[in-house]
Short mmCIF file of C-alpha atoms in Angstrom, two decimals:
data_model
loop_
_atom_site.label_atom_id
_atom_site.label_comp_id
_atom_site.label_asym_id
_atom_site.label_seq_id
_atom_site.Cartn_x
_atom_site.Cartn_y
_atom_site.Cartn_z
CA MET A 1 -14.64 -56.77 -127.22
CA GLN A 2 -14.74 -59.14 -124.16
CA PHE A 3 -11.01 -59.21 -123.67
CA PHE A 4 -10.03 -55.16 -123.87
CA GLU A 5 -13.57 -55.24 -120.98
CA LYS A 6 -11.15 -56.91 -119.21
CA ILE A 7 -8.46 -55.48 -119.59
CA ILE A 8 -10.08 -51.95 -118.81
CA ARG A 9 -11.59 -53.92 -115.40
CA TRP A 10 -7.82 -55.04 -114.68
CA ILE A 11 -6.34 -51.98 -115.07
CA SER A 12 -8.33 -50.40 -112.32
CA TRP A 13 -8.36 -53.78 -110.13
CA LEU A 14 -4.39 -52.39 -109.91
CA SER A 15 -5.60 -49.21 -109.93
CA ILE A 16 -3.15 -47.28 -112.02
CA ASP A 17 -6.66 -45.73 -113.72
CA VAL A 18 -6.08 -43.57 -110.38
CA VAL A 19 -2.55 -43.47 -110.95
CA LEU A 20 -2.64 -42.11 -113.99
CA GLY A 21 -5.48 -39.79 -112.16
CA ALA A 22 -3.03 -38.32 -109.77
CA LEU A 23 -0.76 -37.63 -112.45
CA ALA A 24 -3.17 -35.35 -114.17
CA GLY A 25 -3.58 -34.24 -110.92
CA MET A 26 -0.44 -32.67 -110.40
CA LEU A 27 -0.23 -31.91 -114.38
CA PHE A 28 -3.35 -29.46 -113.71
CA PHE A 29 -2.02 -28.26 -110.04
CA SER A 30 1.68 -27.83 -112.18
CA ARG A 31 0.17 -25.82 -114.55
CA LEU A 32 -2.64 -23.63 -112.21
CA PHE A 33 1.15 -22.57 -110.25
CA HIS A 34 3.32 -22.10 -113.36
CA VAL A 35 5.77 -24.70 -112.82
CA ASP A 36 7.30 -26.98 -115.44
CA LEU A 37 7.88 -30.22 -113.64
CA PRO A 38 10.14 -33.07 -115.02
CA TRP A 39 9.61 -36.66 -115.49
CA GLN A 40 10.55 -37.53 -112.07
CA PRO A 41 8.33 -36.56 -109.40
CA TYR A 42 5.73 -37.96 -111.61
CA ALA A 43 7.40 -41.57 -111.75
CA LEU A 44 7.53 -40.81 -107.79
CA LEU A 45 4.09 -39.59 -107.77
CA GLY A 46 2.42 -42.86 -109.59
CA MET A 47 4.79 -45.21 -107.74
CA ALA A 48 3.34 -43.51 -104.25
CA VAL A 49 0.15 -43.64 -105.22
CA TRP A 50 0.57 -46.75 -106.89
CA CYS A 51 1.95 -48.70 -103.42
CA ILE A 52 -0.99 -46.64 -101.26
CA TYR A 53 -3.74 -48.16 -102.68
CA ASN A 54 -2.78 -51.64 -103.57
CA LEU A 55 -1.86 -52.26 -99.95
CA ASP A 56 -5.35 -50.28 -98.59
CA HIS A 57 -6.66 -53.19 -100.92
CA PHE A 58 -4.26 -55.93 -99.77
CA ILE A 59 -5.26 -55.40 -96.18
CA ASP A 60 -9.57 -54.94 -97.28
CA ALA A 61 -8.56 -58.33 -99.35
CA ASN A 62 -6.52 -60.17 -96.01
CA GLN A 63 -9.66 -59.49 -94.15
CA VAL A 64 -13.22 -60.54 -95.50
CA GLY A 65 -10.47 -63.42 -97.79
CA ASN A 66 -11.97 -64.79 -100.59
CA LYS A 67 -15.71 -64.41 -100.03
CA LEU A 68 -16.30 -61.20 -101.94
CA SER A 69 -16.17 -60.63 -105.69
CA GLY A 70 -14.73 -58.16 -107.83
CA ARG A 71 -11.03 -56.13 -107.09
CA ARG A 72 -11.18 -57.43 -103.45
CA ARG A 73 -11.61 -61.14 -104.81
CA PHE A 74 -8.57 -60.55 -107.54
CA HIS A 75 -6.49 -59.10 -104.83
CA HIS A 76 -6.94 -61.73 -102.36
CA GLN A 77 -5.80 -64.71 -105.42
CA ALA A 78 -2.89 -62.02 -106.11
CA ARG A 79 -2.16 -60.68 -102.82
CA MET A 80 1.57 -62.31 -102.63
CA PRO A 81 2.57 -60.66 -106.19
CA VAL A 82 0.43 -57.62 -105.16
CA LEU A 83 2.28 -57.32 -101.74
CA ILE A 84 5.82 -58.03 -103.95
CA GLY A 85 5.14 -55.37 -105.98
CA VAL A 86 4.69 -52.81 -103.33
CA GLY A 87 7.56 -53.12 -101.78
CA VAL A 88 9.35 -53.46 -105.01
CA LEU A 89 8.04 -50.09 -105.73
CA ALA A 90 8.34 -48.30 -102.18
CA VAL A 91 12.36 -49.58 -101.52
CA VAL A 92 12.27 -47.89 -105.89
CA GLY A 93 10.49 -44.84 -105.04
CA LEU A 94 12.07 -43.51 -102.18
CA ILE A 95 15.38 -44.24 -103.73
CA GLY A 96 13.97 -42.11 -106.33
CA GLY A 97 12.97 -39.42 -103.47
CA PHE A 98 16.47 -38.80 -102.83
CA TRP A 99 18.48 -39.15 -105.71
CA TRP A 100 16.50 -36.54 -106.89
CA PHE A 101 15.19 -34.31 -103.86
CA GLY A 102 18.21 -34.87 -102.26
CA TRP A 103 18.03 -34.85 -97.87
CA GLY A 104 16.71 -31.00 -98.47
CA LEU A 105 13.50 -29.26 -97.00
CA GLU A 106 11.04 -30.24 -99.99
CA LEU A 107 11.89 -34.03 -98.71
CA GLN A 108 11.56 -33.25 -95.17
CA LEU A 109 8.48 -31.79 -95.47
CA THR A 110 7.43 -34.29 -97.83
CA PHE A 111 7.78 -36.96 -94.73
CA LEU A 112 6.48 -34.27 -92.38
CA LEU A 113 3.40 -34.48 -94.48
CA GLY A 114 3.14 -38.50 -95.14
CA ALA A 115 3.58 -39.00 -91.15
CA MET A 116 0.76 -36.52 -90.18
CA ILE A 117 -2.13 -38.40 -93.08
CA GLY A 118 -0.66 -41.62 -92.14
CA GLY A 119 -0.97 -40.26 -88.37
CA ILE A 120 -4.61 -38.76 -89.17
CA ARG A 121 -5.71 -41.56 -90.95
CA PHE A 122 -4.91 -43.67 -88.36
CA LEU A 123 -6.87 -41.76 -85.50
CA VAL A 124 -9.52 -41.31 -88.26
CA LEU A 125 -9.90 -45.56 -88.91
CA LYS A 126 -9.78 -45.69 -85.20
CA PHE A 127 -11.99 -43.01 -82.91
CA GLY A 128 -13.78 -41.48 -85.73
CA LYS A 129 -16.20 -41.30 -87.47
CA GLY A 130 -17.77 -42.94 -90.46
CA TRP A 131 -17.85 -40.05 -93.04
CA MET A 132 -14.81 -38.95 -92.06
CA LYS A 133 -13.11 -41.62 -93.90
CA GLU A 134 -14.42 -40.68 -97.35
CA PHE A 135 -13.79 -36.84 -96.24
CA SER A 136 -10.21 -36.86 -95.18
CA ILE A 137 -8.25 -39.42 -97.74
CA ALA A 138 -10.28 -37.01 -100.62
CA LEU A 139 -8.50 -34.08 -98.89
CA PHE A 140 -4.77 -36.63 -98.30
CA TYR A 141 -5.40 -37.47 -102.40
CA VAL A 142 -6.00 -33.86 -103.35
CA THR A 143 -3.24 -32.60 -101.07
CA GLY A 144 -1.03 -35.25 -102.07
CA ILE A 145 -1.09 -34.10 -105.94
CA PHE A 146 -0.96 -30.22 -105.31
CA TRP A 147 1.68 -31.02 -102.43
CA LEU A 148 4.71 -30.44 -105.48
CA PRO A 149 3.44 -27.66 -107.79
CA PHE A 150 2.81 -25.71 -104.62
CA LEU A 151 6.29 -26.13 -102.96
CA LYS A 152 8.16 -25.36 -106.44
CA SER A 153 6.15 -22.56 -107.15
CA ASN A 154 7.36 -19.29 -106.92
CA PRO A 155 5.19 -17.16 -103.74
CA LEU A 156 5.37 -14.08 -105.98
CA ASP A 157 3.44 -15.54 -108.54
CA GLY A 158 0.83 -16.85 -105.64
CA SER A 159 -3.19 -15.95 -105.69
CA THR A 160 -6.37 -17.04 -103.82
CA TRP A 161 -7.97 -18.04 -107.10
CA GLN A 162 -5.40 -21.10 -105.92
CA GLY A 163 -6.23 -22.17 -103.20
CA ILE A 164 -10.45 -22.05 -104.54
CA PHE A 165 -9.04 -24.79 -107.25
CA PHE A 166 -7.76 -26.48 -104.80
CA ILE A 167 -11.14 -26.59 -102.29
CA LEU A 168 -13.45 -27.53 -105.53
CA TYR A 169 -10.14 -30.16 -106.55
CA VAL A 170 -10.97 -31.88 -102.38
CA LEU A 171 -15.39 -31.20 -103.09
CA LEU A 172 -14.68 -33.16 -106.16
CA ALA A 173 -12.79 -35.70 -104.53
CA ILE A 174 -15.06 -35.98 -101.76
CA LEU A 175 -18.01 -36.09 -104.63
CA ASN A 176 -16.17 -39.08 -106.25
CA LEU A 177 -15.66 -41.14 -103.03
CA LEU A 178 -19.59 -40.70 -101.90
CA ILE A 179 -20.80 -41.78 -105.17
CA LEU A 180 -18.11 -45.34 -104.19
CA SER A 181 -19.12 -45.73 -100.96
CA LEU A 182 -23.16 -45.67 -102.24
CA LEU A 183 -22.12 -48.26 -104.68
CA ASP A 184 -20.06 -50.31 -102.54
CA GLN A 185 -22.57 -49.97 -99.31
CA GLU A 186 -24.06 -53.68 -99.66
CA GLU A 187 -20.09 -55.36 -100.35
CA ASP A 188 -19.36 -53.08 -97.12
CA ARG A 189 -22.04 -54.11 -94.86
CA LEU A 190 -21.13 -57.52 -95.66
CA ALA A 191 -17.40 -57.04 -95.12
CA GLY A 192 -18.30 -55.09 -92.35
CA PHE A 193 -15.61 -52.00 -93.47
CA PHE A 194 -15.71 -48.81 -92.31
CA SER A 195 -17.55 -45.60 -94.15
CA VAL A 196 -20.12 -43.63 -94.53
CA SER A 197 -22.32 -45.37 -96.10
CA GLN A 198 -22.59 -47.56 -92.72
CA GLU A 199 -23.32 -45.24 -90.71
CA VAL A 200 -25.95 -42.45 -93.39
CA ASP A 201 -28.60 -43.62 -93.87
CA PRO A 202 -28.43 -43.97 -98.14
CA VAL A 203 -31.41 -41.87 -99.13
CA ILE A 204 -29.47 -39.03 -96.99
CA LEU A 205 -26.15 -40.25 -98.67
CA ARG A 206 -27.73 -40.18 -102.02
CA ARG A 207 -29.39 -36.47 -101.08
CA TRP A 208 -25.40 -35.39 -100.07
CA VAL A 209 -24.08 -36.47 -103.50
CA ILE A 210 -27.21 -34.55 -104.86
CA TYR A 211 -26.50 -30.99 -103.13
CA LEU A 212 -23.29 -31.48 -103.31
CA MET A 213 -23.41 -31.94 -107.11
CA TYR A 214 -25.55 -29.23 -107.62
CA GLY A 215 -23.31 -26.91 -104.71
CA LEU A 216 -20.21 -27.51 -107.17
CA PHE A 217 -21.90 -26.87 -110.37
CA SER A 218 -22.76 -23.13 -109.33
CA MET A 219 -19.68 -22.90 -107.76
CA LEU A 220 -17.99 -24.19 -111.12
CA ILE A 221 -20.26 -21.29 -112.96
CA LEU A 222 -19.58 -18.62 -110.73
CA VAL A 223 -15.64 -19.27 -111.50
CA LEU A 224 -16.41 -19.52 -115.42
CA LEU A 225 -18.07 -15.91 -114.61
CA PHE A 226 -15.22 -14.17 -112.51
CA ALA A 227 -12.26 -15.30 -112.54
CA PRO A 228 -9.49 -13.99 -115.11
CA SER A 229 -9.38 -15.84 -118.07
CA PHE A 230 -6.64 -18.01 -117.75
CA TYR A 231 -8.37 -19.91 -114.73
CA ARG A 232 -11.22 -20.26 -117.02
CA LEU A 233 -9.74 -23.66 -118.41
CA PHE A 234 -8.99 -24.89 -115.21
CA ALA A 235 -12.89 -24.15 -114.61
CA ALA A 236 -13.87 -25.96 -117.41
CA PHE A 237 -12.00 -28.83 -117.00
CA LEU A 238 -12.95 -29.78 -113.27
CA PHE A 239 -16.73 -28.72 -114.53
CA LEU A 240 -16.40 -31.69 -117.68
CA MET A 241 -15.67 -33.45 -114.81
CA THR A 242 -18.52 -33.10 -112.45
CA LEU A 243 -20.52 -33.14 -115.65
CA SER A 244 -19.40 -36.27 -116.04
CA HIS A 245 -19.98 -38.05 -112.25
CA TRP A 246 -23.59 -36.28 -113.02
CA PHE A 247 -24.28 -38.64 -116.33
CA ILE A 248 -22.73 -41.80 -114.65
CA PHE A 249 -24.07 -41.19 -111.85
CA LYS A 250 -27.62 -40.74 -113.39
CA LYS A 251 -27.03 -44.01 -115.53
CA ASP A 252 -29.33 -46.56 -113.96
CA GLN A 253 -28.66 -49.33 -116.49
CA MET A 254 -25.11 -49.31 -115.75
CA ASP A 255 -23.71 -51.57 -113.15
CA ALA A 256 -22.03 -50.44 -110.14
CA GLU A 257 -17.83 -51.57 -111.52
CA LYS A 258 -18.52 -50.02 -114.79
CA LYS A 259 -19.69 -46.51 -113.00
CA ARG A 260 -16.55 -47.10 -111.02
CA ILE A 261 -14.04 -47.72 -113.27
CA SER A 262 -16.16 -44.44 -115.49
CA MET A 263 -15.91 -42.32 -112.90
CA GLU A 264 -11.98 -42.86 -112.09
CA TRP A 265 -11.40 -42.44 -115.71
CA THR A 266 -12.53 -38.70 -115.17
CA PHE A 267 -9.61 -37.31 -113.78
CA VAL A 268 -7.05 -38.32 -116.32
CA LEU A 269 -9.33 -35.52 -118.07
CA PRO A 270 -6.72 -32.84 -116.86
CA ALA A 271 -3.86 -34.74 -118.84
CA LEU A 272 -4.94 -32.53 -122.04
CA LEU A 273 -3.34 -29.58 -120.48
CA THR A 274 -0.68 -31.00 -122.08
CA PHE A 275 -1.12 -30.26 -125.69
CA LEU A 276 -4.25 -27.82 -124.46
CA SER A 277 -1.22 -25.09 -122.56
#
């Protein structure tokens, strides 16, 4: 049992669970847009997400050294293999992107989106408020998994409901990040990291989480009641993912790291769409 828990912890520290959640999210939107994507964009997305998250953890770990425990200490100790892995996968991803897309409009728009995200993230970290970090990351994450299904979709299949699901997914991602910020507040304080928990009182932040959960539940119930039948399955998945966050958030006997790991795995649930549609 301890060996299994150690494997799960390593998977989390290396952000493999985040990668799987991103792939499941792109599957969610590809089904929503009636798009059948081949394996290549999933591989490219997986490499991009892994590089971004591990580079971010590497930078954090480099700032605090070996002082903190958990994933940041792991990234400090394994910084050279992680950095080499990021470099190799970044090169493979760029070559793969040119090979699969060609220098066409899709790749150009994707590079433009990446540059915009990088620029906005820099401005938020340099000049923004703490709460902007979590909100912007949620928006960038969902835009990343939504982007290719949207570009590949037929405009004639467009629907307001697809935009509504984008907003709902962003709200779920914000919920996830606000809870994680609450869990990491003490560690972020010791390390001097920029986050919402360092700017907003924990009592108020906890209230934000609860209000957002209630709001999400209410909106998803309305979608389940009034959306066309095709969209109800997608609403059911988001409702289940939100409900999982609620149960994990309320589990006081579960430590912070287990809560983090459990919440990241909830984003893998849309992978079940492979078997349901």
